[in-house]
Coordinates of C-alpha atoms and ligand atoms in Angstrom, one line a residue:
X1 CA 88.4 140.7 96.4
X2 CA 87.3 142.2 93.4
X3 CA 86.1 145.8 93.6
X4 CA 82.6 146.9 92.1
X5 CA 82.1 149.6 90.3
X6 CA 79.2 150.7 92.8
X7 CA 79.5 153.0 95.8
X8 CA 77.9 153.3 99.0
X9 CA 77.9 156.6 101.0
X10 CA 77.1 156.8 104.2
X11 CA 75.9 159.8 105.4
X12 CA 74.5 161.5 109.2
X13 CA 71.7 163.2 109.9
X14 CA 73.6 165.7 112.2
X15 CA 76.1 167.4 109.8
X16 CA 79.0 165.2 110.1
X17 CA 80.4 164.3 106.7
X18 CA 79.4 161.8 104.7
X19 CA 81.7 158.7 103.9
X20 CA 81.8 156.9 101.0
X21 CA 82.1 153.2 101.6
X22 CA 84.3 150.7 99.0
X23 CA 81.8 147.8 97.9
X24 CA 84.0 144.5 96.9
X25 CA 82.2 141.5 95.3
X26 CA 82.9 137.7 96.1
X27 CA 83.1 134.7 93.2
X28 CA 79.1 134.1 94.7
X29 CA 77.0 135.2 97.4
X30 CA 76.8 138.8 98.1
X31 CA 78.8 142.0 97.8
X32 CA 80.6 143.5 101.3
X33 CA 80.8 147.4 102.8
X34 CA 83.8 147.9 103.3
X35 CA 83.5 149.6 107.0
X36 CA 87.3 149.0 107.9
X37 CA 88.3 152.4 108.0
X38 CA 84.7 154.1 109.2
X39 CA 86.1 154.3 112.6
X40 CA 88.7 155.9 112.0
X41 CA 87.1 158.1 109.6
X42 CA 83.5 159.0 111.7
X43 CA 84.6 157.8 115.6
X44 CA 81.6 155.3 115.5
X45 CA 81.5 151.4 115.2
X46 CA 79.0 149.1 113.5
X47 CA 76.5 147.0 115.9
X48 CA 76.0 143.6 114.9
X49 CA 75.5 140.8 117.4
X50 CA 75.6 137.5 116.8
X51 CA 77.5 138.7 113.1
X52 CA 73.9 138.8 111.3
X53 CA 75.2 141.3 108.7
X54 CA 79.4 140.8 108.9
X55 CA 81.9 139.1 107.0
X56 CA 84.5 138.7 109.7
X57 CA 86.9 137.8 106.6
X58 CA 87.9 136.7 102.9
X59 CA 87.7 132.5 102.3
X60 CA 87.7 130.2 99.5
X61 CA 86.8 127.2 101.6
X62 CA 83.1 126.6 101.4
X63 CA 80.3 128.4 100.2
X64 CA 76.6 128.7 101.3
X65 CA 73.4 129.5 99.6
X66 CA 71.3 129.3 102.2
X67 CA 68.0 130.5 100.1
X68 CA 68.7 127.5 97.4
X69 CA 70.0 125.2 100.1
X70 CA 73.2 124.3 98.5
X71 CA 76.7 123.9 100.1
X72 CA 80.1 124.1 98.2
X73 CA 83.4 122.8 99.2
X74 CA 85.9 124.6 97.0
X75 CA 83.3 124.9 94.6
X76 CA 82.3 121.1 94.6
X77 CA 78.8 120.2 95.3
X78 CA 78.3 118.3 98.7
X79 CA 75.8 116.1 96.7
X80 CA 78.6 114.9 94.1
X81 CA 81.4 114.8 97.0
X82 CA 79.2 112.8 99.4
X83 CA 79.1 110.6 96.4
X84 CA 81.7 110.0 94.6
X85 CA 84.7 111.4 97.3
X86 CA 85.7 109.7 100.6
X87 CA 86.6 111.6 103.7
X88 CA 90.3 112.6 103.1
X89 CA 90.2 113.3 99.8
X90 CA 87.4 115.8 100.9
X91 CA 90.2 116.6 103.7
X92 CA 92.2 116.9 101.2
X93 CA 90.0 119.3 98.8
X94 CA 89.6 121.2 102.0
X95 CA 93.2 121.7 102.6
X96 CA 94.8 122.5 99.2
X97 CA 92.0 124.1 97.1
X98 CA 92.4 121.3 94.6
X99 CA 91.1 116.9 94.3
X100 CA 94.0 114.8 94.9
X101 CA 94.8 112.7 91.9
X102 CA 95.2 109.1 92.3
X103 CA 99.3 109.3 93.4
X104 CA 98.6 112.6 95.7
X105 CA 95.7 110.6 97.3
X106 CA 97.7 107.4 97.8
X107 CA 100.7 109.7 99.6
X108 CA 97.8 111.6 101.7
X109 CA 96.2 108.7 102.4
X110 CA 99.5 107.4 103.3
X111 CA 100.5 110.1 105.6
X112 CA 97.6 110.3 107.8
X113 CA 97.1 106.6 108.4
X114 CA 101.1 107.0 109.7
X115 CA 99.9 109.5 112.4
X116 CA 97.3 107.5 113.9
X117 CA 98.8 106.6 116.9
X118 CA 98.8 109.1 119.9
X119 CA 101.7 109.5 122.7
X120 CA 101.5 106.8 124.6
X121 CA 101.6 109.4 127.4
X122 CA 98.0 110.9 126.7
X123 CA 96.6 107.6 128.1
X124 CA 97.4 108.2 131.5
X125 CA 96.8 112.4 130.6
X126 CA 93.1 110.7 129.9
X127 CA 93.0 108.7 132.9
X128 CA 93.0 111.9 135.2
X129 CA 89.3 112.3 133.9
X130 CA 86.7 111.0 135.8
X131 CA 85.1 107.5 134.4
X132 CA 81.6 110.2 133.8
X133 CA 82.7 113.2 132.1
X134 CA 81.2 113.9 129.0
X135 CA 83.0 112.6 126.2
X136 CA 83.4 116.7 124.8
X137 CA 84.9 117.8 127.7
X138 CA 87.8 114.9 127.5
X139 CA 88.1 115.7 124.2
X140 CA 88.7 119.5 124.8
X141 CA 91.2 118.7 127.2
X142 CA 93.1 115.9 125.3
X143 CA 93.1 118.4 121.7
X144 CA 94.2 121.1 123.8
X145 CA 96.9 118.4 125.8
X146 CA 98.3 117.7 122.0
X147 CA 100.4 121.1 122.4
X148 CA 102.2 119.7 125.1
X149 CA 102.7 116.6 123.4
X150 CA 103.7 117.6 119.8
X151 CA 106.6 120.6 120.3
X152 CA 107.9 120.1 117.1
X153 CA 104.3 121.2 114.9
X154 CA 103.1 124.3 117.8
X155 CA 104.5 127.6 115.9
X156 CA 101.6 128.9 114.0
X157 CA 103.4 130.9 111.8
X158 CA 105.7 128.1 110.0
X159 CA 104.2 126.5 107.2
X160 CA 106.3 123.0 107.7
X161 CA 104.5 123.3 111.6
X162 CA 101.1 124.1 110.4
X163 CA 100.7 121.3 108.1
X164 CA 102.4 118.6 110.3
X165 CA 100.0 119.1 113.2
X166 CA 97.4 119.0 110.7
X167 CA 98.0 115.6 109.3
X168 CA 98.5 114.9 112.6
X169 CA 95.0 116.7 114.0
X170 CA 92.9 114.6 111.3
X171 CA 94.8 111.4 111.9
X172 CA 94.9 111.4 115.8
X173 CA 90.9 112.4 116.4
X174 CA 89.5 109.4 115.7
X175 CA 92.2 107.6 118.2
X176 CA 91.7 110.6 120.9
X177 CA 87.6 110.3 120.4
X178 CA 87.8 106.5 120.9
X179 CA 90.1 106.5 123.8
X180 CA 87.6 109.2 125.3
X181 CA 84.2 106.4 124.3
X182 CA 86.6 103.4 125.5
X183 CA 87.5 105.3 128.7
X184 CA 84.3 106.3 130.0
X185 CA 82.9 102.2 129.5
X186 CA 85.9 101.0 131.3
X187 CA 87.5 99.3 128.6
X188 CA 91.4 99.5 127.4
X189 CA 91.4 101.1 124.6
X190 CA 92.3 99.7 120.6
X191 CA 95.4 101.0 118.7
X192 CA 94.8 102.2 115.6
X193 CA 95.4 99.4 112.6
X194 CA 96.7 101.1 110.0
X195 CA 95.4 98.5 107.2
X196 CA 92.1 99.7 107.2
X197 CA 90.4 103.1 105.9
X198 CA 89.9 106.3 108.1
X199 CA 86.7 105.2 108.5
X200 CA 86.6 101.4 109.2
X201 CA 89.5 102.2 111.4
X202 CA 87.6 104.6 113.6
X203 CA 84.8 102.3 114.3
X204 CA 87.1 99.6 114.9
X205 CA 88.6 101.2 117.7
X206 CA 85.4 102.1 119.0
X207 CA 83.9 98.6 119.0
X208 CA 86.5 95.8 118.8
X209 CA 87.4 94.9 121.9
X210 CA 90.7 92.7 123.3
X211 CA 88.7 89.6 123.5
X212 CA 86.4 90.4 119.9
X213 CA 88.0 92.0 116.8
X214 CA 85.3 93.7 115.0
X215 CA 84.6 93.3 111.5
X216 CA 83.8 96.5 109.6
X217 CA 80.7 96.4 107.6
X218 CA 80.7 98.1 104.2
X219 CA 77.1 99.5 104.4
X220 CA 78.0 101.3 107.9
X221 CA 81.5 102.1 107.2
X222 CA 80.4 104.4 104.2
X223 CA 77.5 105.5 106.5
X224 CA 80.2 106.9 109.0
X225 CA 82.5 107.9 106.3
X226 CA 79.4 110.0 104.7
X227 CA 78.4 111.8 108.2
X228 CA 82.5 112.8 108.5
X229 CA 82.1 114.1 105.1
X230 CA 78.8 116.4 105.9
X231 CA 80.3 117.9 108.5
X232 CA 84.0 118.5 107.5
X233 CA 83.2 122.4 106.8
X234 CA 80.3 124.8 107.1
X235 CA 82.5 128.0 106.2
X236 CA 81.9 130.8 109.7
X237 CA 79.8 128.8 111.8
X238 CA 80.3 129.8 115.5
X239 CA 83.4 126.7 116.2
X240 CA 85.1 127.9 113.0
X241 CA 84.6 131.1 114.1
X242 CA 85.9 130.7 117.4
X243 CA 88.6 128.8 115.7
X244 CA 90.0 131.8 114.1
X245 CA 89.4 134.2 116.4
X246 CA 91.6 131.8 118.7
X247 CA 94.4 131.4 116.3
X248 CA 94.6 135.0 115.8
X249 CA 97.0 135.7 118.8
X250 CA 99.1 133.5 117.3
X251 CA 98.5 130.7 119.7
X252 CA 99.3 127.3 118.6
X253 CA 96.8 125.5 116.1
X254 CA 96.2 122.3 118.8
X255 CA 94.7 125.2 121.4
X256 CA 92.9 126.8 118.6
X257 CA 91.1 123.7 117.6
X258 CA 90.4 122.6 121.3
X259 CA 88.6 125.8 121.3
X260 CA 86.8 125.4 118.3
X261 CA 85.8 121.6 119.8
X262 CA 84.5 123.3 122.9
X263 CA 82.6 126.2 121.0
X264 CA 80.9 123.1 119.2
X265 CA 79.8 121.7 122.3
X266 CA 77.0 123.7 122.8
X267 CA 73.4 122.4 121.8
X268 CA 72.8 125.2 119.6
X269 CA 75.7 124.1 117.5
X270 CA 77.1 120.8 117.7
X271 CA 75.6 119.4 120.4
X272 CA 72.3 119.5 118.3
X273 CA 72.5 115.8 117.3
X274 CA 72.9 115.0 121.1
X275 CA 69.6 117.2 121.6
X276 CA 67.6 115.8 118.8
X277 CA 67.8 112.9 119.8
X278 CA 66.9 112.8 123.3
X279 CA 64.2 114.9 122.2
X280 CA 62.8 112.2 120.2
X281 CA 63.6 109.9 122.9
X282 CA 61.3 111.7 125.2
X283 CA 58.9 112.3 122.8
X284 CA 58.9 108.1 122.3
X285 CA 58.7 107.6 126.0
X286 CA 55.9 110.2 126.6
X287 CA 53.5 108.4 123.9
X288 CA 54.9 108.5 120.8
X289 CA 53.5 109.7 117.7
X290 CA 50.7 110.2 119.2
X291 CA 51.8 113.4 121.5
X292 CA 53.0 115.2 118.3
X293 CA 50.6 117.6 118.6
X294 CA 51.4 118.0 122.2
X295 CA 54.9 118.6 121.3
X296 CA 54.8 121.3 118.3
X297 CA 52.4 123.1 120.8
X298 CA 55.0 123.5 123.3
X299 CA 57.7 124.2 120.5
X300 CA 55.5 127.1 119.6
X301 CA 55.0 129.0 122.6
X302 CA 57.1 130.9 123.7
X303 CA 57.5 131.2 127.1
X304 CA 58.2 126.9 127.2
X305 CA 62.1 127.3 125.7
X306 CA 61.4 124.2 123.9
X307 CA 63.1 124.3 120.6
X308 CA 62.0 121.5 117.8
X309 CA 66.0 120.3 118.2
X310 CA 67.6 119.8 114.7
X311 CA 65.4 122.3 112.8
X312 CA 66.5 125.8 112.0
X313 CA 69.7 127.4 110.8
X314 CA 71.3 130.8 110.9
X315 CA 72.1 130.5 107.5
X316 CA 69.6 127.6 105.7
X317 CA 66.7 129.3 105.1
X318 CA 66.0 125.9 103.2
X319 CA 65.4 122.3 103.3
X320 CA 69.8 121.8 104.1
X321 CA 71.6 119.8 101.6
X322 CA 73.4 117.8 104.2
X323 CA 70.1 116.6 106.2
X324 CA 69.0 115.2 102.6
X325 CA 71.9 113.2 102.0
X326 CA 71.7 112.1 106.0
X327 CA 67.7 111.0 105.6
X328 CA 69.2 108.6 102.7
X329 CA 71.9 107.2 104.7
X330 CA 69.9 106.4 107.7
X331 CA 67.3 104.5 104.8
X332 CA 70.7 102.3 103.7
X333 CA 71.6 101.6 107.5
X334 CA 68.3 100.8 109.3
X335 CA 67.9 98.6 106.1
X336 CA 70.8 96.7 106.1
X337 CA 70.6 96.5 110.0
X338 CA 67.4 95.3 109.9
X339 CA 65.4 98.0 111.5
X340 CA 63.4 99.6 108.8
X341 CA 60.6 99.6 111.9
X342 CA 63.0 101.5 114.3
X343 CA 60.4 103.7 116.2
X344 CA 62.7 106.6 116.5
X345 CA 62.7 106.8 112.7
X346 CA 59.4 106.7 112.2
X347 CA 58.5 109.3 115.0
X348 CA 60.9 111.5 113.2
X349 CA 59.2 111.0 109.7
X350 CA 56.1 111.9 110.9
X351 CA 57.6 115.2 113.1
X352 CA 59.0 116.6 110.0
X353 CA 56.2 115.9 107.9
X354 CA 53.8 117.8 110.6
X355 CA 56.4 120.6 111.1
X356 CA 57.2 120.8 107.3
X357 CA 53.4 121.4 107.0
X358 CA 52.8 123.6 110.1
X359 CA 52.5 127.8 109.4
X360 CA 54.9 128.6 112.6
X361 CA 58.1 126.9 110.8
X362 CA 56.8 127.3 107.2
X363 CA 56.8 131.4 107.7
X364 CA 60.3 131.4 109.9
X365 CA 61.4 129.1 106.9
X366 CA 62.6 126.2 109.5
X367 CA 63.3 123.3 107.9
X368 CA 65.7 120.2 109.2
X369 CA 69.5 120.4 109.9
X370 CA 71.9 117.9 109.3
X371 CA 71.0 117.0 113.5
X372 CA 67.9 116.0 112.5
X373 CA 68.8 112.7 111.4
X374 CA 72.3 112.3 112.1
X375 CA 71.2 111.2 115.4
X376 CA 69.4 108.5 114.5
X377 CA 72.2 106.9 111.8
X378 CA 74.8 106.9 114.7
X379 CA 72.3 105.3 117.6
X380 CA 71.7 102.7 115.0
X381 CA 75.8 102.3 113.9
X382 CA 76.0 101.5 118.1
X383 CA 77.5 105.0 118.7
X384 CA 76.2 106.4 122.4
X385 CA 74.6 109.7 122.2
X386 CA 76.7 111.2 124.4
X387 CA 79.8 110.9 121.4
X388 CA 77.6 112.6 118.6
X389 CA 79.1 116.1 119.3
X390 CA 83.0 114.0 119.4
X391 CA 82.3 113.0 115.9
X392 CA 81.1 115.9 114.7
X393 CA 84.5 117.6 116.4
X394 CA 86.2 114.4 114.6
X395 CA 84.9 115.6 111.0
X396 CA 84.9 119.5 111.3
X397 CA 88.7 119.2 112.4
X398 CA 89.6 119.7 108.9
X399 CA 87.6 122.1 108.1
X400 CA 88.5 124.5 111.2
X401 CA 92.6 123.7 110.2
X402 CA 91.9 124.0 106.7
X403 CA 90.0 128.3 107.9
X404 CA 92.9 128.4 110.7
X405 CA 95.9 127.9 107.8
X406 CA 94.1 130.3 105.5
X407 CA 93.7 133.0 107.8
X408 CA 97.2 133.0 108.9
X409 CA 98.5 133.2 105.1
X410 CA 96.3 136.0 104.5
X411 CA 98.5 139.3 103.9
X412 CA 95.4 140.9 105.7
X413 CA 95.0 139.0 108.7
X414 CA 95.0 140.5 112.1
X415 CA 94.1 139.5 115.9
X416 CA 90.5 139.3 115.8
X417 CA 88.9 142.4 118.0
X418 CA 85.6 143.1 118.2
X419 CA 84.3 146.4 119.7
X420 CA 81.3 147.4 121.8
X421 CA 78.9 149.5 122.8
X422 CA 79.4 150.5 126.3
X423 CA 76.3 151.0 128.1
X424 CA 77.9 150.5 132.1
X425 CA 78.4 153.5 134.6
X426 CA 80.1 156.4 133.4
X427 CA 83.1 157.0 135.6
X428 CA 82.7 157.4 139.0
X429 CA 85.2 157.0 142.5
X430 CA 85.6 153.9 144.4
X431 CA 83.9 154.5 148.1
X432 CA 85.2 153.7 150.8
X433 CA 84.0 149.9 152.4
X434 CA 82.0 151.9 154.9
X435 CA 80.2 153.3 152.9
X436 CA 79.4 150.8 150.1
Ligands
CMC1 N1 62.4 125.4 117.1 C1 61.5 126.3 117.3 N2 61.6 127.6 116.9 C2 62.7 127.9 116.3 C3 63.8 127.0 116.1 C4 63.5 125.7 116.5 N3 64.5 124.7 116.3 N4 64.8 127.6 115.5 C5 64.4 128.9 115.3 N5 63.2 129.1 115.8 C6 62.4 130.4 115.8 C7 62.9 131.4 116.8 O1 62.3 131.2 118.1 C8 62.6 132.7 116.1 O2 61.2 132.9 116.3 P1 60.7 134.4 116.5 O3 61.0 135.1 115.2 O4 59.2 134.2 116.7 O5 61.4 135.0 117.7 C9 62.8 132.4 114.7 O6 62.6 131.0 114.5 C10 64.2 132.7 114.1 O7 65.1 132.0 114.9 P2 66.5 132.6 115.5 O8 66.8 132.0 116.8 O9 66.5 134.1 115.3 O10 67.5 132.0 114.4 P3 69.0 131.9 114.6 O11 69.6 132.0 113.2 O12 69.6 132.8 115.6 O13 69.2 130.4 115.2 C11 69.6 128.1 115.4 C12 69.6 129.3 114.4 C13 70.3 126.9 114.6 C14 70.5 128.4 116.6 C15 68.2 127.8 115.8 O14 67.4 127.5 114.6 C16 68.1 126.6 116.7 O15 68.3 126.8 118.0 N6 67.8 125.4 116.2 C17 67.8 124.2 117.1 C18 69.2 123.7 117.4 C19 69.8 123.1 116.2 O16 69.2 122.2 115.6 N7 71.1 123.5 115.9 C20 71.8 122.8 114.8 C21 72.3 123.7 113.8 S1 72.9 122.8 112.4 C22 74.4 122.1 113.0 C23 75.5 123.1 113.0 O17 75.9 123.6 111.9 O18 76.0 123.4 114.1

């Protein structure tokens, strides 16, 4: 942190003293207060819910410019990485702060593929799940199950442990997030094969089957590569936050990631995609294009709770940079799968044009998410909608390691505790039962 040369003071209406608070700048984005020791100094707390004005902490993972709609990972632009990078050498970026040459990305590479395989144990772990349990709530137990599974890579505080379990995190979601899809249809599920990419190997394991091998297409394979790459970071988001907040008390990373997976669960994070596409599923059963109208209406009042799923951001107060990349993606694979026509597609062409163009999300600045469309690539891939949120836990994996490991090497870390203000009874005596 590099300290400016301006000063904020604080100062109180009542008489108390004023107190002058340090301002520090970042590389990019804006300066911080420092308010660490204005508790100790003035016996009062800051009030920010929901973290609309904190920095919780220091990072040089990814950065945000919400207003431009641009998004950074260690300093890289997500429009040249989605490009020219594959997923683990983004992992990799993520990880150590620098692009793996050709030799580092060939031992990575190498690494990773060798921890593909799971315990054989955490098959019959998975089979004390019913057959109908969402796909994110098997996942949040099997994550959190890897602890029990994987003694020698649990002590947060050794370097040697934290980067084992997280070649082993990235290797072993793909395996844990098809066994969950495989489980829930009833059929055994595939071993990883180790010859193909992270990618092609994942949707292998989702769609081969023991009588019909399946036979990776390049055009999709990059598609599911590109939507692991758009989602490997998104710096404090709430899982990430969660994440660290977790890994704070020093618990073992697998339980702070199977926290982050079920912080991502909800539909106002990961689950989204899930959302956004059952809402354009109703939408298509209730008349189509045609009940637009009908349907921005409800979005717009208030008193429905009907959210326009896959639009808005806390922090994208502009058209996001990943959704972009996403809308040309879905082009490439409803083209080379034949279903340039696909009605779902179309219906949400012509929602984002109307919303895009409507004054209620123009002057709250709403514009599509990454949600939006990722939805409609992985229907048309053969993903079920119920696994959009395990791939998005699949992809951000990295990125919630990558926060964890540099929290716990910062010199300033602490357990995350927030405080409150108390607004309950005052103190009073316990009656007796008689007289409650
Ligand atoms: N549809 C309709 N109105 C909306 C929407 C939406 N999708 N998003 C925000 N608004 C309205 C909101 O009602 C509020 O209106 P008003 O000022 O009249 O009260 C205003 O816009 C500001 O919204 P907010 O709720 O204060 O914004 P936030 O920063 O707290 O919420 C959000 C961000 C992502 C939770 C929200 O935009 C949302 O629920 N969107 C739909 C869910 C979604 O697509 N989430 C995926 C996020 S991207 C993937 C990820 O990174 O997890």
């Amino acid at each position: 942190m590099i300290p400016s040369d301006v000063k904020a003071t604080l100062s109180f209406s009542d008489g108390s003293p004023a107190m002058d608070l340090p301002i520090y700048k970042g590389t990019m984005g804006p300066d911080v207060l420092d308010i660490r020791k204005l508790y100790a100094t003035t016996d009062k707390f800051t009030y920010d819910t929901g973290f609309l004005s904190t920095a919780a902490c220091q990072s040089a993972i990814t950065y945000i410019d919400g207003d431009k709609g641009e998004l950074l990972y260690r300093g890289y632009p997500i429009e040249q990485l989605a490009v020219k990078c594959d997923y683990l050498e983004t992992c990799y970026l993520l990880l150590n702060g620098e692009l793996p040459n050709a030799a580092q990305k060939a031992d990575f590479d190498n690494r990773v593929t060798q921890h593909t395989m799971v315990h054989e144990q955490m098959q019959f772990f998975l089979r004390g799940f019913r057959r109908d349990a969402h796909p994110m709530a098997v996942l949040t137990g099997l994550v959190g199950g890897m602890s029990a599974f994987y003694h020698d890579s649990i002590d947060i505080n050794n370097p040697v442990h934290r980067h084992i379990a997280a070649i082993r995190l990235i290797a072993k979601m793909p395996t844990l997030v098809s066994m969950a899809y495989k489980y829930t249809v009833g059929q055994p599920y595939i071993y990883p094969h180790n010859d193909l990419s992270y990618a092609a190997n994942f949707m292998r394991m989702m769609f081969a089957t023991p009588t019909s091998e399946y036979k990776p297409n390049d055009v999709l394979v990059r598609a599911m590569d590109r939507i692991f790459i758009l989602h490997a970071d998104h710096e404090q988001n709430a899982s990430t936050s969660t994440v660290r907040l977790c890994g704070s008390s020093g618990t073992n990373p697998f339980a702070a990631i199977a926290a982050g997976v079920a912080c991502l669960w909800g539909p106002s994070h990961g689950g989204a995609n899930e959302a956004a596409l059952n809402m354009l599923e109703d939408i298509q059963r209730n008349g189509g294009v045609e009940k637009i109208g009908e349907f921005i209406a409800q979005v717009k009042d208030k008193n429905s709770h009907v959210k326009l799923m896959g639009f808005g951001h806390r922090v994208y107060k502009n058209y996001d940079p990943r959704a972009k990349l996403m809308r040309e993606t879905c082009y490439e694979v409803l083209n080379e799968l034949g279903l340039q026509n696909d009605p779902l597609f179309k219906l949400a062409m012509a929602l984002e044009k109307i919303a895009l163009e409507d004054d209620y999300f123009v002057s709250r600045k709403l514009y599509p998410n990454v949600d939006f469309y990722s939805g409609i690539v992985q229907r048309a891939i053969g993903i079920p909608v119920p696994l959009f949120t395990a791939i998005f836990a699949l992809a951000r994996t990295v990125g919630w390691i990558a926060q964890l490991n540099e929290m716990i090497a910062d010199p300033e870390y602490k357990i995350g505790r927030p405080r409150q203000l108390y607004i309950g009874a005052t103190r009073r005596d316990v009656p007796p039962l008689a007289q409650r």
